[in-house]
Short mmCIF file of C-alpha atoms in Angstrom, two decimals:
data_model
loop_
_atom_site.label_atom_id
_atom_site.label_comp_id
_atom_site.label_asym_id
_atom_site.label_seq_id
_atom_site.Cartn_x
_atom_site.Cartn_y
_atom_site.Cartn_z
CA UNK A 1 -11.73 -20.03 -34.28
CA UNK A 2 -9.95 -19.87 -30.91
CA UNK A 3 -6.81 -20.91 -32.22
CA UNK A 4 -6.39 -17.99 -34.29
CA UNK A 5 -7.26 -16.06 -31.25
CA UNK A 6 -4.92 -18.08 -28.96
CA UNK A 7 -1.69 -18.01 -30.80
CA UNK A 8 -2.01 -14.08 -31.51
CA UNK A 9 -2.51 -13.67 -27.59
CA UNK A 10 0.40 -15.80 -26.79
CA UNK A 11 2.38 -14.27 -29.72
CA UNK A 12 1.65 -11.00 -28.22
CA UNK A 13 2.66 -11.86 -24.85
CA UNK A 14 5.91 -13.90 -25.29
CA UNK A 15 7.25 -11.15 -27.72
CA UNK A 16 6.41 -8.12 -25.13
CA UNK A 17 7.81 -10.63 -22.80
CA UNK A 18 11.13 -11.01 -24.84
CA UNK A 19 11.31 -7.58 -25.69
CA UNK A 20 14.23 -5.33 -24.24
CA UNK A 21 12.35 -2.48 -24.12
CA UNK A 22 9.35 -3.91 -21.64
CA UNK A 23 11.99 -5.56 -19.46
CA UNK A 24 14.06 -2.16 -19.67
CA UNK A 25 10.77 -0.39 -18.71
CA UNK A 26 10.05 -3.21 -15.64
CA UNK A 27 13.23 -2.46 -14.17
CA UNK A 28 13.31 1.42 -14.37
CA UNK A 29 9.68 1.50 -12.71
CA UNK A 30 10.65 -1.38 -9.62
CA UNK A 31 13.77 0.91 -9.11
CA UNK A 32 11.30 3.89 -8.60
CA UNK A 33 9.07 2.08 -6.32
CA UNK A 34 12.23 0.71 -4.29
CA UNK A 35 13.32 4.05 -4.26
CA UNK A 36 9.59 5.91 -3.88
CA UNK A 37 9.08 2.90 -0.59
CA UNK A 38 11.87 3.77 1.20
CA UNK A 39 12.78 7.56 0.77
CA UNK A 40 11.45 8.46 3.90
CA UNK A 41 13.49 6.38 5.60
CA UNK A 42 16.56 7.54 3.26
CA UNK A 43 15.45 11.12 3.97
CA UNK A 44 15.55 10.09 7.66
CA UNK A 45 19.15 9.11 7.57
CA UNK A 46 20.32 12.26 6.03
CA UNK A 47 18.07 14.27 8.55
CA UNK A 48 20.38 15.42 11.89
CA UNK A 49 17.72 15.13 15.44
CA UNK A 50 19.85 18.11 16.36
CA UNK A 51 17.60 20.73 17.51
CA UNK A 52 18.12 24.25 14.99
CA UNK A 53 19.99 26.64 17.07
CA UNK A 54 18.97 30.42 17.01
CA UNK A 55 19.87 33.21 18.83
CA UNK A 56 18.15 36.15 19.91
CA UNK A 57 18.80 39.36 21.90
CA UNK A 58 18.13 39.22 25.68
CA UNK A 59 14.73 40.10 26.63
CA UNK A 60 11.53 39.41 28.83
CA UNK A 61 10.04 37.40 25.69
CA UNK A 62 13.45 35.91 24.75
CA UNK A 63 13.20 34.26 28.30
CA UNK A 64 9.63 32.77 27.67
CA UNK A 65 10.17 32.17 24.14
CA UNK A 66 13.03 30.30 25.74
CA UNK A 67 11.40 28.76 27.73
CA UNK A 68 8.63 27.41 25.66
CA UNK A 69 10.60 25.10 23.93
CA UNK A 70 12.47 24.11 26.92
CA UNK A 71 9.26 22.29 28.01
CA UNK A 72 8.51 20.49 25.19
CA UNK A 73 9.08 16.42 25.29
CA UNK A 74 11.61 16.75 21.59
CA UNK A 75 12.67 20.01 21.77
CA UNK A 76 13.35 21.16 17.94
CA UNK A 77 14.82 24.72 18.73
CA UNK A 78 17.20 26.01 21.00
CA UNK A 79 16.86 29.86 21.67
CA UNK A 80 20.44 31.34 22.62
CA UNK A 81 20.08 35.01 24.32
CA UNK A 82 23.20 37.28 23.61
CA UNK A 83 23.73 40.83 25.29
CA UNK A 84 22.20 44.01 23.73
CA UNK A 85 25.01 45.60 21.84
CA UNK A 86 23.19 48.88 22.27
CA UNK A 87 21.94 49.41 18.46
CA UNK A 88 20.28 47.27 16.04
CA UNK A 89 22.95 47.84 13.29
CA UNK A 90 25.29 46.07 16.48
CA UNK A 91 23.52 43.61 17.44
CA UNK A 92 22.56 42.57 13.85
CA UNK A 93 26.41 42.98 13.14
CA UNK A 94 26.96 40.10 16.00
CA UNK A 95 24.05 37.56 15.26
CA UNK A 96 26.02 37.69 11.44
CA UNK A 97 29.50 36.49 13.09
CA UNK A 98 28.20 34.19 15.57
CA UNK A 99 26.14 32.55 12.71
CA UNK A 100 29.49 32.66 10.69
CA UNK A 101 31.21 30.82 12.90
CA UNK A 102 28.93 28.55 12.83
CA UNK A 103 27.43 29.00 16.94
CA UNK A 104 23.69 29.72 15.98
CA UNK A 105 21.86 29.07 12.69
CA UNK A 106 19.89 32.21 12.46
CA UNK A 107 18.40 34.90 14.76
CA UNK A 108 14.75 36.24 15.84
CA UNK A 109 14.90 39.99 15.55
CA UNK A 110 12.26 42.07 17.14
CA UNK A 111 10.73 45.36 15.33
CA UNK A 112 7.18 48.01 16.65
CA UNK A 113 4.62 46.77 17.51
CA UNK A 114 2.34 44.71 14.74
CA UNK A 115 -0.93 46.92 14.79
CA UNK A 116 -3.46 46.59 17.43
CA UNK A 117 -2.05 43.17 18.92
CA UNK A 118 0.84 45.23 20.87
CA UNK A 119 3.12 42.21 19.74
CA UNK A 120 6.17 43.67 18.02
CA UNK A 121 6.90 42.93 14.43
CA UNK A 122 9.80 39.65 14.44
CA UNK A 123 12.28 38.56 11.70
CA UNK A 124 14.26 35.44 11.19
CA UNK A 125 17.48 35.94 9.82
CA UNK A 126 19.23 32.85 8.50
CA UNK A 127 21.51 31.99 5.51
CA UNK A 128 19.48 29.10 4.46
CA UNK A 129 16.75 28.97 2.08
CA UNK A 130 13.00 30.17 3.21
CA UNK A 131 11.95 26.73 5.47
CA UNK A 132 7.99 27.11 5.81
CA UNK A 133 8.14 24.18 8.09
CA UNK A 134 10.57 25.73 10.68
CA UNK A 135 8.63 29.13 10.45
CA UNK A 136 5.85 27.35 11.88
CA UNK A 137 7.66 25.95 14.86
CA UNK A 138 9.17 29.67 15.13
CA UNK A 139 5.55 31.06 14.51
CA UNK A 140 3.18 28.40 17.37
CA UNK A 141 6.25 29.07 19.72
CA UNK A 142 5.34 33.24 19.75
CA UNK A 143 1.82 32.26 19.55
CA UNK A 144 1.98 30.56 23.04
CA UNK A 145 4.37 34.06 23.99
CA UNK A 146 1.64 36.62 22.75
CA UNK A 147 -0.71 34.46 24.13
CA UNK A 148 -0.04 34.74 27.59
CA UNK A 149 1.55 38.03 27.50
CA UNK A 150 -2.66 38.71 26.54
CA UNK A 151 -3.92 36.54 29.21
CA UNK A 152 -1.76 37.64 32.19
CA UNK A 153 -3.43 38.21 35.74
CA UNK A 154 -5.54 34.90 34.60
CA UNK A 155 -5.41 32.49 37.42
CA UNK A 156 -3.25 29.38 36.03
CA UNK A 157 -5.92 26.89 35.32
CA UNK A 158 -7.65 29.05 33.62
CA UNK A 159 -4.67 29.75 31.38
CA UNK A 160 -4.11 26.21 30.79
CA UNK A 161 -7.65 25.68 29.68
CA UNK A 162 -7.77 28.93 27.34
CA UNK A 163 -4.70 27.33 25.69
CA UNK A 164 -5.70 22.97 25.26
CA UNK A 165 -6.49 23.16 22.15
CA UNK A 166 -9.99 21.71 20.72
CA UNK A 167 -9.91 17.88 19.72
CA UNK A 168 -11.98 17.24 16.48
CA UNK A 169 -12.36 13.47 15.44
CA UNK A 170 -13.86 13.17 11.90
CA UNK A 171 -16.20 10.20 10.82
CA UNK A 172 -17.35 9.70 7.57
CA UNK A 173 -20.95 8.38 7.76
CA UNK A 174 -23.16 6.13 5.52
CA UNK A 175 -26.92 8.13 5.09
CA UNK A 176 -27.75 5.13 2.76
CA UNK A 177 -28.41 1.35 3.15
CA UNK A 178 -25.95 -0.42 1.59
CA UNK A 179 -23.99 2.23 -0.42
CA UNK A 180 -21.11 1.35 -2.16
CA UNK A 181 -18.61 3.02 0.41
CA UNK A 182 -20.23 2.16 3.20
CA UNK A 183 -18.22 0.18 6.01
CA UNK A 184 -21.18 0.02 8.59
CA UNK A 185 -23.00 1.94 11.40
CA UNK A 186 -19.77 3.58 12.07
CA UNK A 187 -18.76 4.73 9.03
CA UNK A 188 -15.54 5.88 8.15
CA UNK A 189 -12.50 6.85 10.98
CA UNK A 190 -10.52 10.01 9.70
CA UNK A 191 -7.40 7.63 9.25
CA UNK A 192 -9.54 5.05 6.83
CA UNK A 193 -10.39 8.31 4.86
CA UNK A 194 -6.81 9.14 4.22
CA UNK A 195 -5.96 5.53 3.94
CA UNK A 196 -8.41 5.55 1.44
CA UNK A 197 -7.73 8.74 -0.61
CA UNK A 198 -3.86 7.44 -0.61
CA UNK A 199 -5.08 4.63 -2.55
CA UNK A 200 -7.79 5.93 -4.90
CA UNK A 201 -4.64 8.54 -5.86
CA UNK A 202 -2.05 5.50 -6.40
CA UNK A 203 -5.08 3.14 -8.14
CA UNK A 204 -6.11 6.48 -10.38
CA UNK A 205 -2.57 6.95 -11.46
CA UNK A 206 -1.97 2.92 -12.22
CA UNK A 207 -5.13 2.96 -14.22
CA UNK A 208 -4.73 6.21 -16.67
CA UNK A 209 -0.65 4.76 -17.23
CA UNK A 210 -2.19 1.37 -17.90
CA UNK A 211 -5.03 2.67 -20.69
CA UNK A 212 -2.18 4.87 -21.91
CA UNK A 213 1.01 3.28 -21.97
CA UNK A 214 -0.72 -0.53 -23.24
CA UNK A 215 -3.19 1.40 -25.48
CA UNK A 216 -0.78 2.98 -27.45
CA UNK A 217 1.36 -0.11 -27.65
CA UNK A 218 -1.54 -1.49 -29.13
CA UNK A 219 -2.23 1.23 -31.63
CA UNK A 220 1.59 1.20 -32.04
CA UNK A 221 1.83 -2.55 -33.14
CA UNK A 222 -1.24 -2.62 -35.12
CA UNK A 223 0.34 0.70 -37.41
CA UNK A 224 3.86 -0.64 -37.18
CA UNK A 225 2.59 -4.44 -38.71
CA UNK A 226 0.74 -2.43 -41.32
CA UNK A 227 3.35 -0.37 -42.86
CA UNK A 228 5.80 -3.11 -43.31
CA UNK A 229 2.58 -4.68 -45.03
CA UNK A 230 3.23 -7.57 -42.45
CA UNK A 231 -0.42 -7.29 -42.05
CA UNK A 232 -1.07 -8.45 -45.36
CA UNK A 233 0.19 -12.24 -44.24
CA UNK A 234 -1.37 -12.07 -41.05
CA UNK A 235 -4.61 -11.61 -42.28
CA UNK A 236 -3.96 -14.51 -45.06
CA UNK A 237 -4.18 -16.71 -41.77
CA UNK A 238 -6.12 -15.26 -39.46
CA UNK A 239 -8.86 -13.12 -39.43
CA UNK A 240 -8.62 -9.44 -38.60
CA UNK A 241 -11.38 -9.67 -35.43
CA UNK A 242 -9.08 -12.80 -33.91
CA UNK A 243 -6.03 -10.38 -34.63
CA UNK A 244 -8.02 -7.20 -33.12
CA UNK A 245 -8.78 -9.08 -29.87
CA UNK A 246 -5.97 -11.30 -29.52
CA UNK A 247 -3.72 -8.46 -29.49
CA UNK A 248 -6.11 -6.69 -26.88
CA UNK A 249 -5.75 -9.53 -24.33
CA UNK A 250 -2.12 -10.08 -24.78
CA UNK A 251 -1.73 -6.65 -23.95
CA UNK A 252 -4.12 -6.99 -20.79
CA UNK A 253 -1.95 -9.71 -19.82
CA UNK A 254 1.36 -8.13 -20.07
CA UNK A 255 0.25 -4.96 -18.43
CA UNK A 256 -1.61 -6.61 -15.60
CA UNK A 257 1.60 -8.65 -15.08
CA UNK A 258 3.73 -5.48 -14.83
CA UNK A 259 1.23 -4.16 -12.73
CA UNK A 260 1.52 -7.15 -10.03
CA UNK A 261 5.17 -7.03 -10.31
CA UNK A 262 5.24 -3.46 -9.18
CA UNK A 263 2.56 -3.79 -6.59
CA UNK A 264 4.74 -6.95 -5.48
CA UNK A 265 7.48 -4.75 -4.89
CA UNK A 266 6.09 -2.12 -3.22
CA UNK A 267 4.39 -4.64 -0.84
CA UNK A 268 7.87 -6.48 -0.06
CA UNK A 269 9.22 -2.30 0.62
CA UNK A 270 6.73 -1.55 2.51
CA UNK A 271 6.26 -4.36 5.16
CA UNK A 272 10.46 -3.88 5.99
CA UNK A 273 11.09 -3.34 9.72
CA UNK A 274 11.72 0.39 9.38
CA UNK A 275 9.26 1.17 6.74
CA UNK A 276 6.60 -0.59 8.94
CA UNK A 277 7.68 1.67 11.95
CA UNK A 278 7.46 5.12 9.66
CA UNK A 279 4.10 3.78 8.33
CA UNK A 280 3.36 3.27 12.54
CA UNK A 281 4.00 7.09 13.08
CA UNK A 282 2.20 8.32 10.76
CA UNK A 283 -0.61 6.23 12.09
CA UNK A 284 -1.50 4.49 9.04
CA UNK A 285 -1.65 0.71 8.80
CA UNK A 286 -1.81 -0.89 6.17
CA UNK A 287 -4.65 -3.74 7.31
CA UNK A 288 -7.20 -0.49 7.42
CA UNK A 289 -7.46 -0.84 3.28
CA UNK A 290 -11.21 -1.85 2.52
CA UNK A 291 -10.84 -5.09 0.24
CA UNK A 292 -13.67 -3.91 -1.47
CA UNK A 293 -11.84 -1.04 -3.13
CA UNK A 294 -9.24 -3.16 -4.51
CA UNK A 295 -12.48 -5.15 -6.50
CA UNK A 296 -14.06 -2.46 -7.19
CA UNK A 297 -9.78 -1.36 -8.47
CA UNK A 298 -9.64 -4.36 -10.95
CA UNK A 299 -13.27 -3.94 -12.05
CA UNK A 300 -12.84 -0.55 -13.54
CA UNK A 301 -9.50 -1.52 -14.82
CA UNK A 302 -10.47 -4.07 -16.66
CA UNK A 303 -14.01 -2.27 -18.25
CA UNK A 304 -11.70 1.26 -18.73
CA UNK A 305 -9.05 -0.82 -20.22
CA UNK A 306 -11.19 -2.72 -22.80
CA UNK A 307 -13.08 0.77 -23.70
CA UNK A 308 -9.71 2.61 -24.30
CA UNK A 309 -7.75 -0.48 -25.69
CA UNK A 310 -10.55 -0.99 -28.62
CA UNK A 311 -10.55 2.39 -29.48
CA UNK A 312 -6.59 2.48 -29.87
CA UNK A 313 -6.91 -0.52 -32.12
CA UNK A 314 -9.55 0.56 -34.53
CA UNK A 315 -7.44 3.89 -34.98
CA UNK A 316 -4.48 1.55 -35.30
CA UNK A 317 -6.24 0.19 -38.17
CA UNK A 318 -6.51 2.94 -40.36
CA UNK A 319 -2.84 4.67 -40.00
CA UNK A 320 -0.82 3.74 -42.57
CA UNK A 321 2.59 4.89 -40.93
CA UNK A 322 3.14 5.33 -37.99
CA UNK A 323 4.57 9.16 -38.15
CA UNK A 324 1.04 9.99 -38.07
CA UNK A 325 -0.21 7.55 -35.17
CA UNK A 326 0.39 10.50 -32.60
CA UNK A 327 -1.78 12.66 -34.06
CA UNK A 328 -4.67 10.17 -34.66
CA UNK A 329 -4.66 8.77 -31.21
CA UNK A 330 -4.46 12.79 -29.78
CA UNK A 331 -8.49 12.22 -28.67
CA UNK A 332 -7.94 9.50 -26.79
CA UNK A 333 -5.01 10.82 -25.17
CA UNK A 334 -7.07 13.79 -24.18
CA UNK A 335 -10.44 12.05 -23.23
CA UNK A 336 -8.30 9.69 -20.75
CA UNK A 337 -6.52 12.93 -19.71
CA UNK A 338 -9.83 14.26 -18.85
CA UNK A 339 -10.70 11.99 -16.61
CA UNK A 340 -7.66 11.18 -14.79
CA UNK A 341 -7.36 15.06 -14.13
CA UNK A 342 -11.26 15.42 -13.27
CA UNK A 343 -10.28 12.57 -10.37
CA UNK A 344 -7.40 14.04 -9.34
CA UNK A 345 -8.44 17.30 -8.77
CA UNK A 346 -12.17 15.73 -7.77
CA UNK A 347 -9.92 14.18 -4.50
CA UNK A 348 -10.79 17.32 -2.52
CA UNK A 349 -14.06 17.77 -3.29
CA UNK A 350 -15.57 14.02 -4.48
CA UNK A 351 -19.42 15.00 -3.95
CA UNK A 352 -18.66 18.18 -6.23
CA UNK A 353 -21.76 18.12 -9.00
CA UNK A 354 -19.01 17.66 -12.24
CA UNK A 355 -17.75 14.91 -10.04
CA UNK A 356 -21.15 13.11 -9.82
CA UNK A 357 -22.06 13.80 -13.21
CA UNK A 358 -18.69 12.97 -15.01
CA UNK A 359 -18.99 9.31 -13.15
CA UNK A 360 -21.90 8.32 -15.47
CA UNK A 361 -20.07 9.38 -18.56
CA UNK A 362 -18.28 5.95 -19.86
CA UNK A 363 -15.00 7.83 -20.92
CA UNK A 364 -14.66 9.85 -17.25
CA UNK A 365 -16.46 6.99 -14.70
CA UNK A 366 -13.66 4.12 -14.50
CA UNK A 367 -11.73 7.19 -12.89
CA UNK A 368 -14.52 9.12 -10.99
CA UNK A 369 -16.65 6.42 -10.14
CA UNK A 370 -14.10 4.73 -8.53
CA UNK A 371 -12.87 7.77 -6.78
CA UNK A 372 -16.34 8.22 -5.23
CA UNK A 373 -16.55 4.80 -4.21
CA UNK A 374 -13.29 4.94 -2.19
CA UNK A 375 -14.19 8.34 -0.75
CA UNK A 376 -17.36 8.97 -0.48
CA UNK A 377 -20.91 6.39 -0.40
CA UNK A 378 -22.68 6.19 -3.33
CA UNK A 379 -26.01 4.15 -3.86
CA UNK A 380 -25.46 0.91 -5.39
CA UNK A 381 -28.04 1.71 -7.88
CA UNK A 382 -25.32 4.52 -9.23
CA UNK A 383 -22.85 2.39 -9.23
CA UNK A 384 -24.51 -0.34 -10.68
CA UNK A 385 -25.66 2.71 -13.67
CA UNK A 386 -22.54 3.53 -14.29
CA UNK A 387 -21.23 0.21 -14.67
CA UNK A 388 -24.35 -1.08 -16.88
CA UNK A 389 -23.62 2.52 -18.86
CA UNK A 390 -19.68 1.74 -19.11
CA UNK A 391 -20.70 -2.09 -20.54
CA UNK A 392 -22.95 -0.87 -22.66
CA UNK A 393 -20.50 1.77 -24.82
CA UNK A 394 -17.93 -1.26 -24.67
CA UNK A 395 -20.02 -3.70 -26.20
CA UNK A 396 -21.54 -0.58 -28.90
CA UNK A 397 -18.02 0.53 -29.05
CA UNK A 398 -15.93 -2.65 -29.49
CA UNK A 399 -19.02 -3.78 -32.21
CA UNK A 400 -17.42 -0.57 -34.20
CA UNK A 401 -14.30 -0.87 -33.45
CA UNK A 402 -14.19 -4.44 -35.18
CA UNK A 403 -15.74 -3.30 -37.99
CA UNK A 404 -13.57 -0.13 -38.63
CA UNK A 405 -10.43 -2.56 -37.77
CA UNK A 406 -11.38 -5.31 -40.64
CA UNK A 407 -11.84 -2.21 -43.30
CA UNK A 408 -8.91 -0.45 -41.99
CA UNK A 409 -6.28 -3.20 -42.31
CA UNK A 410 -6.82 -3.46 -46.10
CA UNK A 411 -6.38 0.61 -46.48
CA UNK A 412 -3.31 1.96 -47.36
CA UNK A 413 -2.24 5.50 -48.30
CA UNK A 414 -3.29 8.61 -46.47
CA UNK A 415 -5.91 8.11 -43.22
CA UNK A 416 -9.60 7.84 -44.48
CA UNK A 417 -11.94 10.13 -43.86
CA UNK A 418 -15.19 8.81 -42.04
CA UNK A 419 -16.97 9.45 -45.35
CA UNK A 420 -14.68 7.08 -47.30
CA UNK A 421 -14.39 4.39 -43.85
CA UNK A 422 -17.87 4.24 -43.98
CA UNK A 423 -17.74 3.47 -48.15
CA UNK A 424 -15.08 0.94 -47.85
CA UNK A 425 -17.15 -0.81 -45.19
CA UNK A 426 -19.74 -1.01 -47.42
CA UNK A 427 -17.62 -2.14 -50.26
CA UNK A 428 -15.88 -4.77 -48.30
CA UNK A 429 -19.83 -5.59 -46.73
CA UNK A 430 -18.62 -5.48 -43.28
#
């Protein structure tokens, strides 16, 4: 009995394995995460540390604004002040040449007075596209300007406290014993958090391409082996539940190995010198990943994996060419859809009610139960539902699925209705 099952695994694999397209595929996706690893620091080289230049007409708030990012440690704008030209239609006549020729990169241009704040009304002028980012350092630097301008006769310590700003550390906290996020007393630092949400987003995504791209395949092999009535010999020498399941692991196998490959990759990327400083400013390190995500990563892999995977085999079974496979497999495409949008969007808000709900339904919880185990801290006994739920529609599911997948093999023509699955299965006593 294992032999069958055995030699249609390892036929599976070594011809994936051999295949052009797979190791066309392989290579396109490291690329990407080569690519994807290291753009910041191809960004960075790209990027001038020039501070942007702007000019600005000569004024009492000029000088401050000037001033204001004077005193910073990296300054990232230089205000030049020019000479009133007596009109606006002059002076807006001068910024234009000066930023012609290249001396200034745009200019702050003051208007009345923005409603009850006194502040007047101020326009950047640049030729460059609309940079949100830059408006903001334009934008905190007449903050700070309006700011004191509002507080002035204030004696100086009293300025400098009105303007510290207020220091918020978040913690994530465990209110239950044992739940499945928890890490401790403690709980969770702000940094873990984002550490964590980076990799429930990157795990999410691996997991909905992995049921998709190695279900289909499946489905795709199993209608493809069919229609050249290559099916018809296979089954002369092995049985159609070795075929069904052989086929199921091979495919585990080869997308799990693609899967480490790429994860290789990205780890090699990743722990270079200059990626490993980027990763330093933006305070995340890389140690900080709970292990316990990355089991509880391969456990819902593996459990959505074999409930998709079975599925996309029994509807395998009963296309006949595979012209029509894309429509047949359309509810599976959209269930798994479902979910891995539910999780995504369920990132911001992971104790949402749909959220909670959706991770006990077997098609949505390898997505959202995961996600709410990385982010949030839910009771084992959840967990362990959900899980005991998920088993449960595999084991009910992959029952059917090898049933439907010994009748369908041996049906030809147009794709069966369930009323006439149901009478072959009875006709073939299955």
């Amino acid at each position: 009995m294992n032999n069958g099952f055995l030699t249609v695994m390892g036929f599976t694999i070594r011809n994936k394995f051999r295949s052009k397209s797979f190791l066309v595929t392989s290579a396109i996706l490291a690329l990407l995460v080569i690519v994807g690893s290291n753009l910041p620091y191809i960004i960075s080289k790209f990027q001038s540390d020039k501070p942007t230049e702007i000019g600005m007409v000569a004024g009492d708030l000029a000088t401050r604004l000037g001033e204001y990012y004077e005193t910073q440690e990296k300054p990232e704008v230089i205000l030049r002040q020019y000479p009133d030209q007596g009109s606006a239609a002059a002076n807006d006549a001068a910024m234009k040449e000066r930023i012609s020729s290249g001396e200034i990169k745009g200019y702050l241009e003051l208007g009345a007075a923005n409603g009850a704040s006194s502040f007047p009304k101020v326009t950047y002028k640049s030729k460059a596209t609309i940079d949100f980012g830059f408006t903001n350092k334009l934008r905190s630097g007449l903050e700070y300007v309006k700011n004191q301008e509002v507080a002035k006769g204030l004696p100086a310590e009293t300025l400098q406290k009105l303007m510290t700003p207020v220091a918020i550390d978040n913690v994530q906290i465990s209110t239950t014993d044992g739940g499945a996020g928890s890490v401790g007393q403690e709980g969770k630092t702000a940094q873990e958090v984002q550490i964590a949400t980076g990799m429930v987003y990157i795990l999410v995504i691996v997991l909905f391409m992995g049921v998709m791209i190695t279900g289909q395949l499946i489905a795709t092999e199993i209608t493809a082996e069919k229609s050249s009535r290559v099916m018809e010999v296979l089954i002369t020498s092995v049985s159609p539940l070795k075929q069904m399941f052989g086929k199921i692991v091979g495919m585990l196998v080869v997308g799990l190995s693609q899967i480490l490959l790429i994860a290789a990759v990205a780890l090699i990327n990743l722990t270079l010198p200059h990626n490993i400083d980027t990763l330093k400013n933006l305070n995340i390190d890389l140690g900080d990943i709970d292990p316990l995500l990355i089991v509880f990563a391969v456990i819902f892999y593996l459990l959505g994996y074999f409930l998709y995977s079975t599925l996309y085999a029994a509807v395998g079974s009963i296309v006949s060419r595979t012209e029509e496979l894309g429509q047949a497999v359309m509810p599976l495409t959209l269930f798994s859809l479902a979910g891995f949008y539910l999780a995504i969007f369920g990132l911001t808000t992971p104790n949402a009610t749909y959220v909670v709900v959706s991770s006990f339904i077997p098609f949505f919880s390898p997505f959202l139960m995961f996600m709410r185990i990385g982010l949030t801290d839910p009771a084992w006994w959840e967990v362990a539902l959900s899980l005991l739920i998920l088993c449960g529609t595999i084991f009910g599911l992959g029952w059917l699925s090898a049933k439907i997948y010994r009748t369908g093999v041996l049906m030809y023509g147009k794709r069966p209705t369930l009323k006439e699955l149901s009478k072959a299965m009875k006709a073939y006593k299955v």
